């Protein structure tokens, strides 16, 4: 694939499974990128990587209701299938899996995947059903698409840790890759939710990436006390208009539990409301960070 065949759109589970089974039987490596659509360059970079690594690139576009809480933005989550499919075709995607809710969660549906410890902190505190929904939909999609590898963004760091934990714990036979966060030129992490921001809020939203930069600078100067880094970032964000902090934490990247010092591999994770839009970002200490 990656040949001249037109991109396929598959909407049903049996057709997706049959298609993937045939690919597997002909020795093709399937690289999979699950998404909720409304593409930006962060999504497209995952697909470009899938194109490099797999013989066949399958993506899914599905706004998964089970990962949204009752007061969250499920209904107004941005959608544009026509634009998404054009962009996907341009980066060489072979198949878009685009199932309906009835296909994913038919009547009498009652099975969920709960990943325990790593989902309790951070986004798990303010979004209690979120990771159960994410783990469940990914497990289902893996059974439908039967990929050899699935590619996720580190932008959703706790999600990546959760999926890796699930795949390992349930002995799922695929590899999970995490790719660096794609940013706008001024540093804001790309997100489908950025379209909700007014021009003034868009300016305030830069406080997330600038916090990561400040934290990296402190770390590079030898700071290893988590409390001091958190205090300085919290004070900084509190002074930015339109913002309300959901959490600012530093966690162990394996357990996702809070740490007080940065001796082991740690991640600074932020969730901040800017107006009514909740944005997240993170930085794994010691890694590169491309923010001017
Ligand atoms: P979503 O459509 O928001 O569910 O995201 C689909 C995939 O794209 C997930 O693996 C996300 O982590 C990833 N992703 C979203 N935004 C970015 C970004 N700015 N950079 C890299 N990956 C991203």
PDB file of C-alpha atoms and ligand atoms in Angstrom:
ATOM      1  CA  UNK A   1       0.000   0.000   0.000  1.00  0.00           C
ATOM      2  CA  UNK A   2       1.253   3.507  -0.056  1.00  0.00           C
ATOM      3  CA  UNK A   3       0.652   2.674  -3.754  1.00  0.00           C
ATOM      4  CA  UNK A   4      -1.853   4.323  -6.015  1.00  0.00           C
ATOM      5  CA  UNK A   5      -4.970   2.672  -4.665  1.00  0.00           C
ATOM      6  CA  UNK A   6      -7.614   5.199  -3.589  1.00  0.00           C
ATOM      7  CA  UNK A   7      -8.094   5.643   0.144  1.00  0.00           C
ATOM      8  CA  UNK A   8     -10.818   3.388   1.535  1.00  0.00           C
ATOM      9  CA  UNK A   9     -13.472   4.410   4.040  1.00  0.00           C
ATOM     10  CA  UNK A  10     -14.800   1.573   6.184  1.00  0.00           C
ATOM     11  CA  UNK A  11     -17.771   2.070   8.510  1.00  0.00           C
ATOM     12  CA  UNK A  12     -18.583  -1.371   9.886  1.00  0.00           C
ATOM     13  CA  UNK A  13     -16.723  -3.649  12.264  1.00  0.00           C
ATOM     14  CA  UNK A  14     -17.002  -6.873  10.201  1.00  0.00           C
ATOM     15  CA  UNK A  15     -15.695  -5.145   7.093  1.00  0.00           C
ATOM     16  CA  UNK A  16     -12.779  -3.620   9.028  1.00  0.00           C
ATOM     17  CA  UNK A  17     -11.899  -6.988  10.565  1.00  0.00           C
ATOM     18  CA  UNK A  18     -12.083  -8.799   7.218  1.00  0.00           C
ATOM     19  CA  UNK A  19      -9.949  -6.151   5.538  1.00  0.00           C
ATOM     20  CA  UNK A  20      -7.289  -6.262   8.276  1.00  0.00           C
ATOM     21  CA  UNK A  21      -7.269 -10.047   8.365  1.00  0.00           C
ATOM     22  CA  UNK A  22      -6.610 -10.153   4.620  1.00  0.00           C
ATOM     23  CA  UNK A  23      -3.765  -7.649   4.988  1.00  0.00           C
ATOM     24  CA  UNK A  24      -2.221  -9.707   7.776  1.00  0.00           C
ATOM     25  CA  UNK A  25      -2.531 -12.889   5.722  1.00  0.00           C
ATOM     26  CA  UNK A  26      -0.659 -11.239   2.885  1.00  0.00           C
ATOM     27  CA  UNK A  27       2.168 -10.301   5.251  1.00  0.00           C
ATOM     28  CA  UNK A  28       1.438  -6.555   5.389  1.00  0.00           C
ATOM     29  CA  UNK A  29       2.315  -4.577   8.541  1.00  0.00           C
ATOM     30  CA  UNK A  30      -0.634  -2.476   9.725  1.00  0.00           C
ATOM     31  CA  UNK A  31       0.179   0.853  11.407  1.00  0.00           C
ATOM     32  CA  UNK A  32      -2.799   2.406  13.199  1.00  0.00           C
ATOM     33  CA  UNK A  33      -3.537   5.954  14.400  1.00  0.00           C
ATOM     34  CA  UNK A  34      -6.714   6.304  16.495  1.00  0.00           C
ATOM     35  CA  UNK A  35      -8.174   9.826  16.505  1.00  0.00           C
ATOM     36  CA  UNK A  36     -11.307  11.823  17.223  1.00  0.00           C
ATOM     37  CA  UNK A  37     -10.842  13.799  14.002  1.00  0.00           C
ATOM     38  CA  UNK A  38     -10.721  17.553  13.309  1.00  0.00           C
ATOM     39  CA  UNK A  39      -7.139  17.156  12.202  1.00  0.00           C
ATOM     40  CA  UNK A  40      -4.211  19.432  12.843  1.00  0.00           C
ATOM     41  CA  UNK A  41      -0.559  18.863  12.128  1.00  0.00           C
ATOM     42  CA  UNK A  42      -0.132  16.871  15.373  1.00  0.00           C
ATOM     43  CA  UNK A  43      -2.504  14.212  14.040  1.00  0.00           C
ATOM     44  CA  UNK A  44      -0.946  14.353  10.571  1.00  0.00           C
ATOM     45  CA  UNK A  45       2.551  13.851  12.005  1.00  0.00           C
ATOM     46  CA  UNK A  46       1.375  10.622  13.666  1.00  0.00           C
ATOM     47  CA  UNK A  47       0.028   9.482  10.276  1.00  0.00           C
ATOM     48  CA  UNK A  48       3.287  10.438   8.533  1.00  0.00           C
ATOM     49  CA  UNK A  49       5.162   8.300  11.054  1.00  0.00           C
ATOM     50  CA  UNK A  50       2.699   5.437  10.501  1.00  0.00           C
ATOM     51  CA  UNK A  51       3.350   5.783   6.755  1.00  0.00           C
ATOM     52  CA  UNK A  52       7.088   5.333   7.415  1.00  0.00           C
ATOM     53  CA  UNK A  53       6.648   2.351   9.713  1.00  0.00           C
ATOM     54  CA  UNK A  54       3.795   0.345   8.214  1.00  0.00           C
ATOM     55  CA  UNK A  55       2.848  -1.169   4.851  1.00  0.00           C
ATOM     56  CA  UNK A  56      -0.766  -0.151   5.391  1.00  0.00           C
ATOM     57  CA  UNK A  57      -1.863   2.923   7.363  1.00  0.00           C
ATOM     58  CA  UNK A  58      -5.261   2.700   9.032  1.00  0.00           C
ATOM     59  CA  UNK A  59      -6.639   5.625  11.019  1.00  0.00           C
ATOM     60  CA  UNK A  60      -9.886   5.822  12.936  1.00  0.00           C
ATOM     61  CA  UNK A  61     -12.077   8.865  13.334  1.00  0.00           C
ATOM     62  CA  UNK A  62     -14.473   8.381  16.204  1.00  0.00           C
ATOM     63  CA  UNK A  63     -15.600  10.837  18.880  1.00  0.00           C
ATOM     64  CA  UNK A  64     -15.937   8.297  21.661  1.00  0.00           C
ATOM     65  CA  UNK A  65     -18.843   9.149  23.990  1.00  0.00           C
ATOM     66  CA  UNK A  66     -17.659   6.909  26.850  1.00  0.00           C
ATOM     67  CA  UNK A  67     -14.578   9.062  27.468  1.00  0.00           C
ATOM     68  CA  UNK A  68     -16.597  12.264  27.957  1.00  0.00           C
ATOM     69  CA  UNK A  69     -18.135  13.149  31.316  1.00  0.00           C
ATOM     70  CA  UNK A  70     -21.756  14.388  31.488  1.00  0.00           C
ATOM     71  CA  UNK A  71     -20.748  18.068  31.651  1.00  0.00           C
ATOM     72  CA  UNK A  72     -18.036  17.848  28.976  1.00  0.00           C
ATOM     73  CA  UNK A  73     -17.950  18.919  25.322  1.00  0.00           C
ATOM     74  CA  UNK A  74     -19.110  15.717  23.536  1.00  0.00           C
ATOM     75  CA  UNK A  75     -21.899  17.466  21.616  1.00  0.00           C
ATOM     76  CA  UNK A  76     -19.888  20.477  20.556  1.00  0.00           C
ATOM     77  CA  UNK A  77     -16.603  18.623  19.919  1.00  0.00           C
ATOM     78  CA  UNK A  78     -15.501  19.915  16.463  1.00  0.00           C
ATOM     79  CA  UNK A  79     -16.107  17.571  13.523  1.00  0.00           C
ATOM     80  CA  UNK A  80     -15.371  17.862   9.789  1.00  0.00           C
ATOM     81  CA  UNK A  81     -15.122  14.506   8.075  1.00  0.00           C
ATOM     82  CA  UNK A  82     -14.750  15.892   4.567  1.00  0.00           C
ATOM     83  CA  UNK A  83     -11.765  18.051   5.431  1.00  0.00           C
ATOM     84  CA  UNK A  84     -10.219  15.284   7.556  1.00  0.00           C
ATOM     85  CA  UNK A  85     -10.472  12.704   4.786  1.00  0.00           C
ATOM     86  CA  UNK A  86      -8.782  15.040   2.288  1.00  0.00           C
ATOM     87  CA  UNK A  87      -5.916  15.692   4.712  1.00  0.00           C
ATOM     88  CA  UNK A  88      -5.579  11.991   5.513  1.00  0.00           C
ATOM     89  CA  UNK A  89      -5.416  11.120   1.825  1.00  0.00           C
ATOM     90  CA  UNK A  90      -2.709  13.755   1.281  1.00  0.00           C
ATOM     91  CA  UNK A  91      -0.440  12.159   3.897  1.00  0.00           C
ATOM     92  CA  UNK A  92      -0.908   8.701   2.410  1.00  0.00           C
ATOM     93  CA  UNK A  93      -3.476   7.062   4.691  1.00  0.00           C
ATOM     94  CA  UNK A  94      -4.845   3.838   3.169  1.00  0.00           C
ATOM     95  CA  UNK A  95      -7.970   3.299   5.257  1.00  0.00           C
ATOM     96  CA  UNK A  96     -10.180   5.518   7.405  1.00  0.00           C
ATOM     97  CA  UNK A  97     -12.250   3.526   9.857  1.00  0.00           C
ATOM     98  CA  UNK A  98     -15.275   5.709  10.614  1.00  0.00           C
ATOM     99  CA  UNK A  99     -17.741   3.745  12.743  1.00  0.00           C
ATOM    100  CA  UNK A 100     -21.066   4.962  14.119  1.00  0.00           C
ATOM    101  CA  UNK A 101     -22.025   4.871  17.806  1.00  0.00           C
ATOM    102  CA  UNK A 102     -24.401   1.976  17.073  1.00  0.00           C
ATOM    103  CA  UNK A 103     -21.491   0.047  15.561  1.00  0.00           C
ATOM    104  CA  UNK A 104     -19.192   0.724  18.536  1.00  0.00           C
ATOM    105  CA  UNK A 105     -21.688   0.460  21.396  1.00  0.00           C
ATOM    106  CA  UNK A 106     -24.691  -1.600  20.251  1.00  0.00           C
ATOM    107  CA  UNK A 107     -27.667  -2.306  22.516  1.00  0.00           C
ATOM    108  CA  UNK A 108     -26.789  -4.351  25.622  1.00  0.00           C
ATOM    109  CA  UNK A 109     -23.165  -3.185  25.534  1.00  0.00           C
ATOM    110  CA  UNK A 110     -21.650  -3.650  29.030  1.00  0.00           C
ATOM    111  CA  UNK A 111     -17.906  -4.369  28.928  1.00  0.00           C
ATOM    112  CA  UNK A 112     -15.290  -1.806  29.978  1.00  0.00           C
ATOM    113  CA  UNK A 113     -11.535  -1.832  30.527  1.00  0.00           C
ATOM    114  CA  UNK A 114     -10.295  -0.213  33.726  1.00  0.00           C
ATOM    115  CA  UNK A 115      -6.593   0.501  34.064  1.00  0.00           C
ATOM    116  CA  UNK A 116      -6.136   1.084  37.768  1.00  0.00           C
ATOM    117  CA  UNK A 117      -3.317   3.128  39.344  1.00  0.00           C
ATOM    118  CA  UNK A 118      -1.959   5.195  36.446  1.00  0.00           C
ATOM    119  CA  UNK A 119      -5.390   6.641  35.670  1.00  0.00           C
ATOM    120  CA  UNK A 120      -6.199   7.862  39.192  1.00  0.00           C
ATOM    121  CA  UNK A 121      -4.070  11.012  39.328  1.00  0.00           C
ATOM    122  CA  UNK A 122      -4.006  14.083  37.032  1.00  0.00           C
ATOM    123  CA  UNK A 123      -6.838  13.985  34.446  1.00  0.00           C
ATOM    124  CA  UNK A 124      -8.357  11.023  36.313  1.00  0.00           C
ATOM    125  CA  UNK A 125      -9.113  13.352  39.257  1.00  0.00           C
ATOM    126  CA  UNK A 126     -11.201  15.830  37.286  1.00  0.00           C
ATOM    127  CA  UNK A 127     -12.398  13.433  34.545  1.00  0.00           C
ATOM    128  CA  UNK A 128     -13.340  10.269  36.476  1.00  0.00           C
ATOM    129  CA  UNK A 129     -14.742   8.252  33.545  1.00  0.00           C
ATOM    130  CA  UNK A 130     -12.271   9.468  30.945  1.00  0.00           C
ATOM    131  CA  UNK A 131      -9.570   6.789  30.971  1.00  0.00           C
ATOM    132  CA  UNK A 132     -12.053   3.934  31.299  1.00  0.00           C
ATOM    133  CA  UNK A 133     -13.589   5.215  28.067  1.00  0.00           C
ATOM    134  CA  UNK A 134     -10.203   5.674  26.390  1.00  0.00           C
ATOM    135  CA  UNK A 135      -8.920   2.214  27.383  1.00  0.00           C
ATOM    136  CA  UNK A 136     -12.185   0.588  26.333  1.00  0.00           C
ATOM    137  CA  UNK A 137     -12.366   2.243  22.934  1.00  0.00           C
ATOM    138  CA  UNK A 138      -8.698   1.556  22.209  1.00  0.00           C
ATOM    139  CA  UNK A 139      -9.059  -2.123  23.183  1.00  0.00           C
ATOM    140  CA  UNK A 140     -12.087  -2.365  20.886  1.00  0.00           C
ATOM    141  CA  UNK A 141     -10.357  -0.545  18.030  1.00  0.00           C
ATOM    142  CA  UNK A 142      -7.303  -2.800  18.374  1.00  0.00           C
ATOM    143  CA  UNK A 143      -9.601  -5.838  18.022  1.00  0.00           C
ATOM    144  CA  UNK A 144     -11.246  -4.305  14.966  1.00  0.00           C
ATOM    145  CA  UNK A 145      -8.170  -2.977  13.145  1.00  0.00           C
ATOM    146  CA  UNK A 146      -5.766  -5.744  14.304  1.00  0.00           C
ATOM    147  CA  UNK A 147      -2.739  -3.454  13.958  1.00  0.00           C
ATOM    148  CA  UNK A 148       0.900  -4.484  14.400  1.00  0.00           C
ATOM    149  CA  UNK A 149       1.586  -1.045  15.868  1.00  0.00           C
ATOM    150  CA  UNK A 150      -0.429   1.940  17.082  1.00  0.00           C
ATOM    151  CA  UNK A 151       0.907   5.487  17.248  1.00  0.00           C
ATOM    152  CA  UNK A 152      -0.133   8.012  19.889  1.00  0.00           C
ATOM    153  CA  UNK A 153       0.958  11.545  20.811  1.00  0.00           C
ATOM    154  CA  UNK A 154       2.886  12.379  23.983  1.00  0.00           C
ATOM    155  CA  UNK A 155       0.683  15.474  24.195  1.00  0.00           C
ATOM    156  CA  UNK A 156      -1.792  13.179  26.017  1.00  0.00           C
ATOM    157  CA  UNK A 157       0.929  11.723  28.209  1.00  0.00           C
ATOM    158  CA  UNK A 158      -1.265   9.981  30.773  1.00  0.00           C
ATOM    159  CA  UNK A 159      -3.288   8.443  27.941  1.00  0.00           C
ATOM    160  CA  UNK A 160      -0.101   7.049  26.388  1.00  0.00           C
ATOM    161  CA  UNK A 161       1.012   5.583  29.734  1.00  0.00           C
ATOM    162  CA  UNK A 162      -2.475   4.081  30.222  1.00  0.00           C
ATOM    163  CA  UNK A 163      -2.540   2.450  26.775  1.00  0.00           C
ATOM    164  CA  UNK A 164       0.976   1.056  27.212  1.00  0.00           C
ATOM    165  CA  UNK A 165      -0.058  -0.347  30.623  1.00  0.00           C
ATOM    166  CA  UNK A 166      -3.213  -1.945  29.171  1.00  0.00           C
ATOM    167  CA  UNK A 167      -1.373  -3.485  26.210  1.00  0.00           C
ATOM    168  CA  UNK A 168       1.273  -4.919  28.511  1.00  0.00           C
ATOM    169  CA  UNK A 169      -1.134  -6.092  31.237  1.00  0.00           C
ATOM    170  CA  UNK A 170      -3.569  -7.718  28.793  1.00  0.00           C
ATOM    171  CA  UNK A 171      -0.803  -9.182  26.588  1.00  0.00           C
ATOM    172  CA  UNK A 172      -2.144  -7.458  23.503  1.00  0.00           C
ATOM    173  CA  UNK A 173       0.001  -8.309  20.508  1.00  0.00           C
ATOM    174  CA  UNK A 174       0.961  -4.892  19.176  1.00  0.00           C
ATOM    175  CA  UNK A 175       3.582  -2.216  19.711  1.00  0.00           C
ATOM    176  CA  UNK A 176       2.710   1.236  21.031  1.00  0.00           C
ATOM    177  CA  UNK A 177       4.727   4.280  19.964  1.00  0.00           C
ATOM    178  CA  UNK A 178       4.564   7.784  21.463  1.00  0.00           C
ATOM    179  CA  UNK A 179       5.519  10.808  19.321  1.00  0.00           C
ATOM    180  CA  UNK A 180       6.577  14.273  20.519  1.00  0.00           C
ATOM    181  CA  UNK A 181       3.992  17.042  20.776  1.00  0.00           C
ATOM    182  CA  UNK A 182       3.513  19.157  17.663  1.00  0.00           C
ATOM    183  CA  UNK A 183       3.281  22.866  18.514  1.00  0.00           C
ATOM    184  CA  UNK A 184       2.207  26.086  16.854  1.00  0.00           C
ATOM    185  CA  UNK A 185       5.175  28.377  16.070  1.00  0.00           C
ATOM    186  CA  UNK A 186       4.607  30.292  19.328  1.00  0.00           C
ATOM    187  CA  UNK A 187       4.696  27.076  21.394  1.00  0.00           C
ATOM    188  CA  UNK A 188       1.000  26.309  21.984  1.00  0.00           C
ATOM    189  CA  UNK A 189       0.436  22.551  21.747  1.00  0.00           C
ATOM    190  CA  UNK A 190      -1.828  21.819  18.792  1.00  0.00           C
ATOM    191  CA  UNK A 191      -5.265  20.601  19.857  1.00  0.00           C
ATOM    192  CA  UNK A 192      -8.637  20.260  18.172  1.00  0.00           C
ATOM    193  CA  UNK A 193      -9.985  22.243  21.136  1.00  0.00           C
ATOM    194  CA  UNK A 194      -7.867  25.329  20.319  1.00  0.00           C
ATOM    195  CA  UNK A 195     -10.666  26.433  17.938  1.00  0.00           C
ATOM    196  CA  UNK A 196     -12.777  27.221  21.003  1.00  0.00           C
ATOM    197  CA  UNK A 197     -10.351  29.986  22.106  1.00  0.00           C
ATOM    198  CA  UNK A 198     -11.115  33.679  21.499  1.00  0.00           C
ATOM    199  CA  UNK A 199      -8.112  35.771  20.323  1.00  0.00           C
ATOM    200  CA  UNK A 200      -7.540  37.020  23.911  1.00  0.00           C
ATOM    201  CA  UNK A 201      -7.783  33.502  25.330  1.00  0.00           C
ATOM    202  CA  UNK A 202      -5.431  32.228  22.622  1.00  0.00           C
ATOM    203  CA  UNK A 203      -2.850  34.699  23.951  1.00  0.00           C
ATOM    204  CA  UNK A 204      -3.375  33.562  27.551  1.00  0.00           C
ATOM    205  CA  UNK A 205      -3.127  29.909  26.469  1.00  0.00           C
ATOM    206  CA  UNK A 206       0.582  30.437  25.856  1.00  0.00           C
ATOM    207  CA  UNK A 207       1.066  30.237  29.628  1.00  0.00           C
ATOM    208  CA  UNK A 208       1.010  26.423  29.393  1.00  0.00           C
ATOM    209  CA  UNK A 209       3.941  26.050  27.022  1.00  0.00           C
ATOM    210  CA  UNK A 210       5.791  28.936  28.680  1.00  0.00           C
ATOM    211  CA  UNK A 211       5.447  27.117  32.015  1.00  0.00           C
ATOM    212  CA  UNK A 212       7.073  24.054  30.509  1.00  0.00           C
ATOM    213  CA  UNK A 213       9.902  26.224  29.243  1.00  0.00           C
ATOM    214  CA  UNK A 214      10.418  27.808  32.681  1.00  0.00           C
ATOM    215  CA  UNK A 215      10.428  24.365  34.299  1.00  0.00           C
ATOM    216  CA  UNK A 216      12.967  23.045  31.801  1.00  0.00           C
ATOM    217  CA  UNK A 217      15.208  26.049  32.434  1.00  0.00           C
ATOM    218  CA  UNK A 218      15.095  25.463  36.210  1.00  0.00           C
ATOM    219  CA  UNK A 219      15.808  21.766  35.693  1.00  0.00           C
ATOM    220  CA  UNK A 220      18.709  22.516  33.364  1.00  0.00           C
ATOM    221  CA  UNK A 221      20.148  24.827  36.037  1.00  0.00           C
ATOM    222  CA  UNK A 222      20.108  21.915  38.503  1.00  0.00           C
ATOM    223  CA  UNK A 223      16.786  22.363  40.315  1.00  0.00           C
ATOM    224  CA  UNK A 224      15.499  18.962  41.506  1.00  0.00           C
ATOM    225  CA  UNK A 225      12.862  20.037  44.041  1.00  0.00           C
ATOM    226  CA  UNK A 226       9.382  19.473  42.562  1.00  0.00           C
ATOM    227  CA  UNK A 227       7.661  21.777  45.076  1.00  0.00           C
ATOM    228  CA  UNK A 228       9.740  24.811  44.121  1.00  0.00           C
ATOM    229  CA  UNK A 229       9.099  24.312  40.393  1.00  0.00           C
ATOM    230  CA  UNK A 230       5.358  23.846  40.999  1.00  0.00           C
ATOM    231  CA  UNK A 231       5.167  26.935  43.192  1.00  0.00           C
ATOM    232  CA  UNK A 232       6.814  29.191  40.647  1.00  0.00           C
ATOM    233  CA  UNK A 233       4.606  27.926  37.785  1.00  0.00           C
ATOM    234  CA  UNK A 234       1.435  28.155  39.866  1.00  0.00           C
ATOM    235  CA  UNK A 235       2.205  31.769  40.784  1.00  0.00           C
ATOM    236  CA  UNK A 236       2.947  32.577  37.167  1.00  0.00           C
ATOM    237  CA  UNK A 237      -0.287  31.064  35.794  1.00  0.00           C
ATOM    238  CA  UNK A 238      -2.406  32.646  38.525  1.00  0.00           C
ATOM    239  CA  UNK A 239      -1.372  36.036  37.105  1.00  0.00           C
ATOM    240  CA  UNK A 240      -2.563  35.235  33.555  1.00  0.00           C
ATOM    241  CA  UNK A 241      -6.041  36.504  32.562  1.00  0.00           C
ATOM    242  CA  UNK A 242      -8.875  34.045  31.774  1.00  0.00           C
ATOM    243  CA  UNK A 243      -7.067  31.099  33.373  1.00  0.00           C
ATOM    244  CA  UNK A 244      -8.181  28.668  36.074  1.00  0.00           C
ATOM    245  CA  UNK A 245      -5.824  25.885  37.118  1.00  0.00           C
ATOM    246  CA  UNK A 246      -7.260  22.353  37.116  1.00  0.00           C
ATOM    247  CA  UNK A 247      -3.946  20.791  38.147  1.00  0.00           C
ATOM    248  CA  UNK A 248      -0.221  21.360  37.961  1.00  0.00           C
ATOM    249  CA  UNK A 249       1.722  18.296  39.060  1.00  0.00           C
ATOM    250  CA  UNK A 250       5.027  16.529  38.748  1.00  0.00           C
ATOM    251  CA  UNK A 251       4.725  12.738  38.556  1.00  0.00           C
ATOM    252  CA  UNK A 252       6.801   9.618  38.125  1.00  0.00           C
ATOM    253  CA  UNK A 253       6.408   8.628  34.446  1.00  0.00           C
ATOM    254  CA  UNK A 254       5.834   4.944  35.297  1.00  0.00           C
ATOM    255  CA  UNK A 255       3.418   5.166  38.226  1.00  0.00           C
ATOM    256  CA  UNK A 256       1.943   8.625  37.511  1.00  0.00           C
ATOM    257  CA  UNK A 257       2.098   9.312  41.261  1.00  0.00           C
ATOM    258  CA  UNK A 258       3.241  12.724  42.557  1.00  0.00           C
ATOM    259  CA  UNK A 259       6.926  13.031  43.352  1.00  0.00           C
ATOM    260  CA  UNK A 260       8.727  15.520  45.560  1.00  0.00           C
ATOM    261  CA  UNK A 261      12.086  15.348  43.820  1.00  0.00           C
ATOM    262  CA  UNK A 262      13.111  14.865  40.196  1.00  0.00           C
ATOM    263  CA  UNK A 263      15.617  12.071  40.706  1.00  0.00           C
ATOM    264  CA  UNK A 264      13.689   9.454  38.693  1.00  0.00           C
ATOM    265  CA  UNK A 265      12.150  10.164  35.271  1.00  0.00           C
ATOM    266  CA  UNK A 266       9.390  12.676  35.950  1.00  0.00           C
ATOM    267  CA  UNK A 267       6.804  14.577  33.971  1.00  0.00           C
ATOM    268  CA  UNK A 268       5.407  18.038  34.613  1.00  0.00           C
ATOM    269  CA  UNK A 269       1.729  17.879  33.640  1.00  0.00           C
ATOM    270  CA  UNK A 270      -0.648  20.835  33.443  1.00  0.00           C
ATOM    271  CA  UNK A 271      -4.363  21.160  32.884  1.00  0.00           C
ATOM    272  CA  UNK A 272      -5.584  24.727  32.778  1.00  0.00           C
ATOM    273  CA  UNK A 273      -8.938  26.186  31.816  1.00  0.00           C
ATOM    274  CA  UNK A 274      -8.566  29.184  29.540  1.00  0.00           C
ATOM    275  CA  UNK A 275     -12.039  30.666  29.502  1.00  0.00           C
ATOM    276  CA  UNK A 276     -14.195  27.539  29.374  1.00  0.00           C
ATOM    277  CA  UNK A 277     -11.664  25.521  27.325  1.00  0.00           C
ATOM    278  CA  UNK A 278      -9.577  22.991  29.223  1.00  0.00           C
ATOM    279  CA  UNK A 279      -6.073  22.665  27.790  1.00  0.00           C
ATOM    280  CA  UNK A 280      -3.335  20.200  28.746  1.00  0.00           C
ATOM    281  CA  UNK A 281       0.390  20.086  28.140  1.00  0.00           C
ATOM    282  CA  UNK A 282       3.380  18.303  29.644  1.00  0.00           C
ATOM    283  CA  UNK A 283       7.159  18.086  29.734  1.00  0.00           C
ATOM    284  CA  UNK A 284       9.283  15.048  30.591  1.00  0.00           C
ATOM    285  CA  UNK A 285      12.315  16.434  32.432  1.00  0.00           C
ATOM    286  CA  UNK A 286      15.561  15.883  30.565  1.00  0.00           C
ATOM    287  CA  UNK A 287      13.926  15.734  27.126  1.00  0.00           C
ATOM    288  CA  UNK A 288      14.118  18.272  24.318  1.00  0.00           C
ATOM    289  CA  UNK A 289      11.493  21.029  24.204  1.00  0.00           C
ATOM    290  CA  UNK A 290      11.143  23.047  21.027  1.00  0.00           C
ATOM    291  CA  UNK A 291       9.710  26.273  22.351  1.00  0.00           C
ATOM    292  CA  UNK A 292      11.317  29.611  21.378  1.00  0.00           C
TER     293      UNK A 292
HETATM  294  P1  LIG B   1      -7.426  13.129  19.550  1.00  0.00           P
HETATM  295  O1  LIG B   1      -8.031  13.271  18.206  1.00  0.00           O
HETATM  296  O2  LIG B   1      -7.346  14.398  20.323  1.00  0.00           O
HETATM  297  O3  LIG B   1      -7.993  11.975  20.329  1.00  0.00           O
HETATM  298  O4  LIG B   1      -5.904  12.734  19.312  1.00  0.00           O
HETATM  299  C1  LIG B   1      -5.550  11.622  18.515  1.00  0.00           C
HETATM  300  C2  LIG B   1      -4.077  11.372  18.703  1.00  0.00           C
HETATM  301  O5  LIG B   1      -3.345  12.523  18.317  1.00  0.00           O
HETATM  302  C3  LIG B   1      -3.693  11.069  20.160  1.00  0.00           C
HETATM  303  O6  LIG B   1      -2.706  10.043  20.179  1.00  0.00           O
HETATM  304  C4  LIG B   1      -3.128  12.382  20.622  1.00  0.00           C
HETATM  305  O7  LIG B   1      -2.172  12.253  21.664  1.00  0.00           O
HETATM  306  C5  LIG B   1      -2.452  12.868  19.353  1.00  0.00           C
HETATM  307  N1  LIG B   1      -2.247  14.318  19.394  1.00  0.00           N
HETATM  308  C6  LIG B   1      -3.170  15.268  19.652  1.00  0.00           C
HETATM  309  N2  LIG B   1      -2.586  16.494  19.640  1.00  0.00           N
HETATM  310  C7  LIG B   1      -1.277  16.289  19.374  1.00  0.00           C
HETATM  311  C8  LIG B   1      -0.148  17.143  19.219  1.00  0.00           C
HETATM  312  N3  LIG B   1      -0.247  18.471  19.348  1.00  0.00           N
HETATM  313  N4  LIG B   1       1.053  16.585  18.950  1.00  0.00           N
HETATM  314  C9  LIG B   1       1.185  15.247  18.830  1.00  0.00           C
HETATM  315  N5  LIG B   1       0.157  14.381  18.948  1.00  0.00           N
HETATM  316  C10 LIG B   1      -1.053  14.895  19.214  1.00  0.00           C
END
